[in-house]
CSV table of C-alpha atoms and ligand atoms in Angstrom, one decimal:
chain,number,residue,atom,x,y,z
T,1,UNK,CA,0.0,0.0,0.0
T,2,UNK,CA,2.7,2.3,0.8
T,3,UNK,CA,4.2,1.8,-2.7
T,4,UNK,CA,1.6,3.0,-4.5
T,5,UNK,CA,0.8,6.3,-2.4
T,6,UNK,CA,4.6,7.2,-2.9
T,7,UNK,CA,4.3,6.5,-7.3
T,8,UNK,CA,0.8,8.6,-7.1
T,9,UNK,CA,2.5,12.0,-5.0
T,10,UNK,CA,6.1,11.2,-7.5
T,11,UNK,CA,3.8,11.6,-10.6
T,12,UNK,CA,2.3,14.5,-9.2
T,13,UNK,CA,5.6,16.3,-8.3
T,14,UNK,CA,6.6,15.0,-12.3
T,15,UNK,CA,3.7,16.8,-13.9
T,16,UNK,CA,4.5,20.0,-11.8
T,17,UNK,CA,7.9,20.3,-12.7
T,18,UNK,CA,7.4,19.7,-16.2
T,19,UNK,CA,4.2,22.8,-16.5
T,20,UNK,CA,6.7,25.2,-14.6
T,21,UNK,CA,9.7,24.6,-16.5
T,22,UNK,CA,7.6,25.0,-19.5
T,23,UNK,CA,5.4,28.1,-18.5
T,24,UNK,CA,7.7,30.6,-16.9
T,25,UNK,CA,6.7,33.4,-19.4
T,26,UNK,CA,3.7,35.3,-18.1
T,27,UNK,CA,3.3,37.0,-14.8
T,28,UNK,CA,-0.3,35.3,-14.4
T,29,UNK,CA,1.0,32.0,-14.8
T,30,UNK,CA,3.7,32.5,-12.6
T,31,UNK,CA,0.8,32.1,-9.4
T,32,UNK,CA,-0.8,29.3,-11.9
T,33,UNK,CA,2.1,26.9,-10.5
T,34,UNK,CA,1.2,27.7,-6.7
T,35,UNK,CA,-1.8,26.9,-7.4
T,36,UNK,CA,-1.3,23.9,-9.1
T,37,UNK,CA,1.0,22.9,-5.4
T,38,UNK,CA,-1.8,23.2,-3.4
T,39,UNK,CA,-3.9,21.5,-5.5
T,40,UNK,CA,-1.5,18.9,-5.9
T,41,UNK,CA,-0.9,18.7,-1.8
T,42,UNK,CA,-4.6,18.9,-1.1
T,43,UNK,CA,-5.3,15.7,-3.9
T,44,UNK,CA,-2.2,14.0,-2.4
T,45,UNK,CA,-3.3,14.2,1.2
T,46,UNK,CA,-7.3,13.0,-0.2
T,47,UNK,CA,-5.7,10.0,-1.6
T,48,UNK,CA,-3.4,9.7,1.4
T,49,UNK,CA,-6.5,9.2,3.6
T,50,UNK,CA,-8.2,6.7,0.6
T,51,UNK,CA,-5.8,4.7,0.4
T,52,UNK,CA,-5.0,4.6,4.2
T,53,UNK,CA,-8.6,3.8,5.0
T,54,UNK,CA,-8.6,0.9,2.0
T,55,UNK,CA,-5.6,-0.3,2.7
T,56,UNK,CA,-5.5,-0.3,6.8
T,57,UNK,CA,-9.2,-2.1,6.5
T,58,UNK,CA,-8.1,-5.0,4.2
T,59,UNK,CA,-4.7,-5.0,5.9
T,60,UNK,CA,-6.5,-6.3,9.1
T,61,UNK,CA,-9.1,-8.5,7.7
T,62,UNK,CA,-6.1,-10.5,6.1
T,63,UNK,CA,-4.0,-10.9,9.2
T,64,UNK,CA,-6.8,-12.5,10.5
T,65,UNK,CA,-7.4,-14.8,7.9
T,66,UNK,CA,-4.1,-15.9,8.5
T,67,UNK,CA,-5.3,-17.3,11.5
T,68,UNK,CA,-7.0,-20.1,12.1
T,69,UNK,CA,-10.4,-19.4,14.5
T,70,UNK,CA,-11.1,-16.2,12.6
T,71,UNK,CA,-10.4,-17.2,9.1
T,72,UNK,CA,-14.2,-16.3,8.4
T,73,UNK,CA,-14.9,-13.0,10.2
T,74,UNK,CA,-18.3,-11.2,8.9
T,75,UNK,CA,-20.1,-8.5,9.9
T,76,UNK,CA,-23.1,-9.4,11.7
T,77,UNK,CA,-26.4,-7.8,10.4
T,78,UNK,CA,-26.2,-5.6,12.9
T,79,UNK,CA,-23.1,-4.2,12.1
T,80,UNK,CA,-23.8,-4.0,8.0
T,81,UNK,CA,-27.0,-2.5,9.6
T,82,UNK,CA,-25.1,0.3,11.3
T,83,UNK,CA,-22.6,0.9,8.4
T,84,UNK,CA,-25.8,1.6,5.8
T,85,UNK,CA,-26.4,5.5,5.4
T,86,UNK,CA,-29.2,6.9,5.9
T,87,UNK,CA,-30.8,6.3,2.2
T,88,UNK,CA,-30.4,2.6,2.9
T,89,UNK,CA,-32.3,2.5,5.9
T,90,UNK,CA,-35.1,0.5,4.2
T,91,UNK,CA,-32.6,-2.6,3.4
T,92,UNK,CA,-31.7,-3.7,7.2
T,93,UNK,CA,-34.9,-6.0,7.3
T,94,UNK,CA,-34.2,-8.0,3.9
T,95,UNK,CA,-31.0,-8.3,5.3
T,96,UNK,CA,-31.4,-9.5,8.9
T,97,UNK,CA,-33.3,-12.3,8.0
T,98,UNK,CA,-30.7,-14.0,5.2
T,99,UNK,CA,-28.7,-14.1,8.6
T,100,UNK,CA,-28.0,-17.5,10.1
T,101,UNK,CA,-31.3,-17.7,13.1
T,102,UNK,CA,-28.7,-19.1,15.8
T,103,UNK,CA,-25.1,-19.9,16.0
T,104,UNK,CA,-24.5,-23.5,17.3
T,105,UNK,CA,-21.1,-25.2,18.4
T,106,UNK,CA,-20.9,-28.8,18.3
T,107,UNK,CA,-18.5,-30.9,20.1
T,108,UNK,CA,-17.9,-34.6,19.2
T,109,UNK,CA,-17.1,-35.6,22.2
T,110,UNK,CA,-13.4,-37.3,22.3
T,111,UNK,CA,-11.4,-37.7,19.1
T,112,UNK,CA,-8.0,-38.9,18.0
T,113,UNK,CA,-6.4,-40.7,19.9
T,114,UNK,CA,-9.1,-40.9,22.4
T,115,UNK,CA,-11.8,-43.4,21.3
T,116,UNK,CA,-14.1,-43.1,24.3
T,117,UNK,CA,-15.9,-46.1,25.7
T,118,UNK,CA,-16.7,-48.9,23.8
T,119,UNK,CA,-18.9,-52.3,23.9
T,120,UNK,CA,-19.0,-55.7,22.3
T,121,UNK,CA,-22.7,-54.3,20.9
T,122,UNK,CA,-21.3,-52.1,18.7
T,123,UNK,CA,-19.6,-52.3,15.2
T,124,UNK,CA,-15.7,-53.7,15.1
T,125,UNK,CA,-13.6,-50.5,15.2
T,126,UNK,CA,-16.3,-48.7,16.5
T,127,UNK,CA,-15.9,-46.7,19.4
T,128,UNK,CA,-17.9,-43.6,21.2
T,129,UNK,CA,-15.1,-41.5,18.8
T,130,UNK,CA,-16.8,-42.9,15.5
T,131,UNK,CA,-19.9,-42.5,16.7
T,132,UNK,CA,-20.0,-38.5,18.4
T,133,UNK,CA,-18.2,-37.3,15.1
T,134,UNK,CA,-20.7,-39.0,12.1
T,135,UNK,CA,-23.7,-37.4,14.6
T,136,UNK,CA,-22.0,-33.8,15.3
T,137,UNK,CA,-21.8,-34.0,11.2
T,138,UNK,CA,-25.5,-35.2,10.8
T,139,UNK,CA,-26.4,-32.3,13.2
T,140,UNK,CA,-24.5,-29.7,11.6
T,141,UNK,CA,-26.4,-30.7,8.5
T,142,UNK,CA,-29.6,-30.6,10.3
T,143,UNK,CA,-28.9,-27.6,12.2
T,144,UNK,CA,-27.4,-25.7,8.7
T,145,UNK,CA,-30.7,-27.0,6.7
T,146,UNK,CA,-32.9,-24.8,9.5
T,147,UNK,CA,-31.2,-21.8,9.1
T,148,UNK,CA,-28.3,-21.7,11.8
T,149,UNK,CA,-24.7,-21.4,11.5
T,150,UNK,CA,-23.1,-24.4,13.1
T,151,UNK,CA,-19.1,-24.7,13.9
T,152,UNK,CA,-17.6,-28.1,14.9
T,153,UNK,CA,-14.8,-27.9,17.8
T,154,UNK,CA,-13.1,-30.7,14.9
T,155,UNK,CA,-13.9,-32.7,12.5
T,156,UNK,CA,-11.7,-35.7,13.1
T,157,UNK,CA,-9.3,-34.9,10.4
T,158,UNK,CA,-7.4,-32.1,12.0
T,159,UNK,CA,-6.8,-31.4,15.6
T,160,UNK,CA,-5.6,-28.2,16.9
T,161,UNK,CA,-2.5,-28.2,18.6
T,162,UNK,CA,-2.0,-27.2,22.4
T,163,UNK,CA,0.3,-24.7,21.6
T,164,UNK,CA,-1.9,-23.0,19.1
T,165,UNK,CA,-5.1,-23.3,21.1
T,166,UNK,CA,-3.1,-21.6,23.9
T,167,UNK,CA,-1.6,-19.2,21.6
T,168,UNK,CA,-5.2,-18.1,20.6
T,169,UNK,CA,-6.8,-17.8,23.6
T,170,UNK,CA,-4.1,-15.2,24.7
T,171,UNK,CA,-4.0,-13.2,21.9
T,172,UNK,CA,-7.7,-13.2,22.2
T,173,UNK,CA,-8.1,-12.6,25.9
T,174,UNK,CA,-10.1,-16.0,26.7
T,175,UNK,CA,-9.0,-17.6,30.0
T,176,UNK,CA,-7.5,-20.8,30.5
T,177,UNK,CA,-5.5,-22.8,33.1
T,178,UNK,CA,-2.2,-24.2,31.2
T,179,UNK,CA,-2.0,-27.3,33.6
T,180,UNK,CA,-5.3,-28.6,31.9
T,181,UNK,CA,-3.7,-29.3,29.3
T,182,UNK,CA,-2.3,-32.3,28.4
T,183,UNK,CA,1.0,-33.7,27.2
T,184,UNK,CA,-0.6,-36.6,25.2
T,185,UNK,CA,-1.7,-35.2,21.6
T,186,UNK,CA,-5.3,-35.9,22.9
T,187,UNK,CA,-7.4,-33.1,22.0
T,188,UNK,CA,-8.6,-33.9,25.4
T,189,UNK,CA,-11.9,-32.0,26.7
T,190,UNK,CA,-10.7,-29.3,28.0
T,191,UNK,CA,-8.6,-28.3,25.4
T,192,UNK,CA,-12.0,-29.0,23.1
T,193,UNK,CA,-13.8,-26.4,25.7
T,194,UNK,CA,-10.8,-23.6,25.6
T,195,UNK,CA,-11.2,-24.4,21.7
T,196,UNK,CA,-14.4,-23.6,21.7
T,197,UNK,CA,-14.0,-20.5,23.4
T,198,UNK,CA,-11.8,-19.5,21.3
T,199,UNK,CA,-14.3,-19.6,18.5
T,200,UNK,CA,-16.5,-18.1,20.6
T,201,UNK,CA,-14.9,-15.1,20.7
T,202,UNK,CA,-15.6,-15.1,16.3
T,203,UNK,CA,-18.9,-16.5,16.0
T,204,UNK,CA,-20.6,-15.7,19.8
T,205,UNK,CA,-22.1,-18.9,20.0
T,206,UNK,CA,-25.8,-19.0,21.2
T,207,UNK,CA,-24.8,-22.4,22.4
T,208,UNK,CA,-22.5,-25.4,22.9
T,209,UNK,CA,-23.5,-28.7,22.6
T,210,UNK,CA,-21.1,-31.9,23.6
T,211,UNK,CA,-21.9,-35.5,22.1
T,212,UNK,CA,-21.0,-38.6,23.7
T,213,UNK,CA,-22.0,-42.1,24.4
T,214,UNK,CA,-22.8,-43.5,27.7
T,215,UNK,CA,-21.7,-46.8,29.7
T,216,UNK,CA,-22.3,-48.8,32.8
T,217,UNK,CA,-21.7,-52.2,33.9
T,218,UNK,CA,-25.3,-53.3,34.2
T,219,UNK,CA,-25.9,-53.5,30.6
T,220,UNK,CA,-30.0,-53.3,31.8
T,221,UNK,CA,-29.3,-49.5,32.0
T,222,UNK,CA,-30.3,-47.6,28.8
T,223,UNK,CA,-31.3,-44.0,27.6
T,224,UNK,CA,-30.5,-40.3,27.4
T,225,UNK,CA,-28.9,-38.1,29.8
T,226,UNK,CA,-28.7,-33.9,29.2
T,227,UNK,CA,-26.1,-32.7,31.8
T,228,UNK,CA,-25.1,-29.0,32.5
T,229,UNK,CA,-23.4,-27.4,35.1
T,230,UNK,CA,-25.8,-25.5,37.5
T,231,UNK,CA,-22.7,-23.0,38.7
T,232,UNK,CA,-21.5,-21.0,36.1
T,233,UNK,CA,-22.5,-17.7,34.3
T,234,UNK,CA,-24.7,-19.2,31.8
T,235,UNK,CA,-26.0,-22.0,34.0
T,236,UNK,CA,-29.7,-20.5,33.5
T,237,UNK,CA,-30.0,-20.9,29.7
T,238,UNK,CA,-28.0,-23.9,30.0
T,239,UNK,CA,-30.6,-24.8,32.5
T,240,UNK,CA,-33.6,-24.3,29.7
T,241,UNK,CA,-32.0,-25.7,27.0
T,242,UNK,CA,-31.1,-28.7,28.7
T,243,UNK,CA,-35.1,-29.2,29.8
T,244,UNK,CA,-36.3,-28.3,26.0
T,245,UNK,CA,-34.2,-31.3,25.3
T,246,UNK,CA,-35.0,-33.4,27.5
T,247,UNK,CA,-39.1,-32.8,26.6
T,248,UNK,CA,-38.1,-33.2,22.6
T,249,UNK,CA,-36.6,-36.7,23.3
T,250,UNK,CA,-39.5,-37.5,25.5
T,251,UNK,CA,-41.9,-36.5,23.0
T,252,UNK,CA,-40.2,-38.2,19.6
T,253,UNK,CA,-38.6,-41.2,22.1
T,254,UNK,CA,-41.6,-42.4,24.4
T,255,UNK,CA,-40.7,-44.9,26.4
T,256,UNK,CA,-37.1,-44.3,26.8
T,257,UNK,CA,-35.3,-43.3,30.3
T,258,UNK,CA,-34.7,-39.5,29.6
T,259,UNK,CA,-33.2,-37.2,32.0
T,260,UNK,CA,-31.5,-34.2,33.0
T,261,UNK,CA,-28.3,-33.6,35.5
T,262,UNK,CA,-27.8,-30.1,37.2
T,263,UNK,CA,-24.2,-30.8,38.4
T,264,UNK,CA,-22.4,-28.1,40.4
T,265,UNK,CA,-18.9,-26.1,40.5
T,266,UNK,CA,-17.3,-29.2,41.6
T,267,UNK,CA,-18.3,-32.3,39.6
T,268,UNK,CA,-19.5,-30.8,36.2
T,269,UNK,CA,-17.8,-31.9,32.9
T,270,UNK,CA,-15.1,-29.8,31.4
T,271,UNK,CA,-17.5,-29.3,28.1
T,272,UNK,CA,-20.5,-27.8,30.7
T,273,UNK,CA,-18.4,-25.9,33.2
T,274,UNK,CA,-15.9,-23.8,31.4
T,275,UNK,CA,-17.5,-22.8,28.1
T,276,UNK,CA,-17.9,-19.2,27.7
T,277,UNK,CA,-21.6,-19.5,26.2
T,278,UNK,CA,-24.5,-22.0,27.6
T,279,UNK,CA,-23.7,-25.3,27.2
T,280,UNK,CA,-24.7,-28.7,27.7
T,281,UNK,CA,-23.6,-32.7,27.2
T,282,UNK,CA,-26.0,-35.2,25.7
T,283,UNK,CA,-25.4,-38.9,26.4
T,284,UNK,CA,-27.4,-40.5,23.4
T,285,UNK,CA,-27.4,-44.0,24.8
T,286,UNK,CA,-25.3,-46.4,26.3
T,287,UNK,CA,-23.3,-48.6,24.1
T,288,UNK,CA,-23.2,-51.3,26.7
T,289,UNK,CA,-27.4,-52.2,26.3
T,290,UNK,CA,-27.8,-53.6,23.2
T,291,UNK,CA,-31.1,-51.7,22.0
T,292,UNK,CA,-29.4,-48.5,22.6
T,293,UNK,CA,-26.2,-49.5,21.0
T,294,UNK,CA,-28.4,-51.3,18.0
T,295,UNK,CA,-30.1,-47.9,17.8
T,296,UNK,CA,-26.7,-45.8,17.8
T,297,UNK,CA,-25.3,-48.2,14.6
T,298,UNK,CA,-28.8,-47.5,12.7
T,299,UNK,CA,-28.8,-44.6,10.8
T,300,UNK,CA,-32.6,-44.1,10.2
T,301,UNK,CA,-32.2,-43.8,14.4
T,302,UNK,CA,-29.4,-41.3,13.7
T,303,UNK,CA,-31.7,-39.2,11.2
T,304,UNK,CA,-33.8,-39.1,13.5
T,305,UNK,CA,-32.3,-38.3,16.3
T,306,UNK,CA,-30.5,-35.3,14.8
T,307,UNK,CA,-33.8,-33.8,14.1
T,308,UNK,CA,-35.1,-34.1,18.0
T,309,UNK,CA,-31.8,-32.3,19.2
T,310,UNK,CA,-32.2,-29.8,16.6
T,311,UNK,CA,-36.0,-29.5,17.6
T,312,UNK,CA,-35.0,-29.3,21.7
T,313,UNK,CA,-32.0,-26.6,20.8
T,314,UNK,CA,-34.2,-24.7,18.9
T,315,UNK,CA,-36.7,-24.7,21.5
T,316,UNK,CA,-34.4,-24.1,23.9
T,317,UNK,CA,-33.2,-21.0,22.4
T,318,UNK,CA,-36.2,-19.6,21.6
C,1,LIG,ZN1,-17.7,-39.4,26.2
């Protein structure tokens, strides 16, 4: 940017020198030239401030693109809102709607090298891992088809590293306790949680939602579980999202064991205690009772399912 200010105010300077060398005859030309300086200082300093404004805008947007969590900054409707002048003040409400409705984060829970739990029930090579990343995809689809914007925390391919999540989260002012993190190239859930947080920070999630698998010894034990923590800042919209849920799986599961946890300061999951945005985990079955873990490895179940979380999510946001 600077190289082209410095060519425009040379070829200015050029054209001066060449009308004064060429036009010193007449006393009322002689001011022509003093003019023409002014002129060419005042033009200089307007395309000074152009190209300043142009070039210190795009300069910004594509630093940030060079990193990772805010590769696809846009202005919000509200923002392109406030930027319209006044003769465009008819256009906001066309454009607010073409907005994503709500802005969703979903977690697979575990990842990598952590499978999760596992049972005899389900498919060979299939762990909880397999499972919580085909559904966050399936939701994301569902979620995307109704409007929202959906970010996964990964999508099993590529895993943030500690050092760049922790990078992140201090340039971007999110909090996080270094000693959380682990030495095992497990993308572990707390590191997931500061992730997501980080991300936050771009797309100012509406909510967060974690996907796992359950399991218990007594293999008679089966349905869902919504947990949140009840201690946080967010813990009352967690609260009703969590309970719109809960009533969607009721309603499109009858008969199945559906509940909700409120769990406190001290013995909430990572996922539910230190996001910066409601949040909740969803248990969608345990893998160790074999209707569960039959339904889990069907993916008409799967279709279905997606749709009752997008149903209680929407509700819950409402
Ligand atoms: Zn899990």
């Amino acid at each position: 940017m600077n190289g082209n200010n410095s060519r425009y105010s040379n070829r200015g300077s050029g054209n001066f020198q060449r009308s004064s060398q060429t036009r010193p005859r007449r006393k009322k030309r002689r001011l022509r030239p003093w003019v023409k300086i002014a002129l060419l200082v005042i033009a200089a300093l307007i395309l000074i401030l152009i190209f300043k404004k142009i070039f210190g805008k795009s300069g910004k947007e594509s630093s940030k693109e060079s990193t990772k969590p805010v590769s696809t900054v846009t202005p919000t409707p509200m923002q392109q809102a406030s930027n319209n002048t006044p003769t465009e003040a008819a256009t906001p409400t066309s454009a607010v709607p073409s907005g994503p409705k709500y802005t969703i984060c979903v977690d697979a829970g575990h990842g990598f090298a952590d499978g999760g739990t596992s049972s005899e029930y389900l498919g060979t090579g299939v762990n909880e891992r397999e499972i919580t990343l085909d559904m966050a995809k399936l939701l994301k689809a569902e979620l995307e088809a109704r409007g929202h914007q959906v970010v996964l925390t990964h999508d099993g391919e590529n895993q943030p590293k500690e050092s760049e999540i922790m990078q992140k989260a201090t340039e971007l002012g999110v909090s996080y306790n270094a000693s959380y993190f682990t030495e095992n190239k497990v993308f572990h859930a707390y590191e997931r949680t500061i992730w997501a947080n980080v991300l936050n920070k771009q797309y100012n999630f509406d909510v967060m939602i974690s996907l796992h698998v359950n399991a218990l010894d007594d293999a008679s034990v089966s349905g869902y579980q919504v947990y949140f923590c009840s201690t946080n800042d967010y813990s009352a919209k967690s609260e009703v999202i969590s309970k719109k849920l809960v009533e969607a799986m009721k309603t499109d599961f009858p008969g199945k064991n559906v509940s909700t946890y409120a769990r406190n300061n001290s013995n909430a999951f990572y996922v539910t205690k230190y996001p910066t945005m409601p949040s909740l985990l969803l248990e969608m079955g345990f893998c160790t009772n074999k209707d569960d873990a039959a339904d889990m490895m069907n993916d008409e179940w799967r279709a279905k399912y997606v749709k009752t979380i997008a149903d209680g999510l929407e509700q819950g946001l409402a």
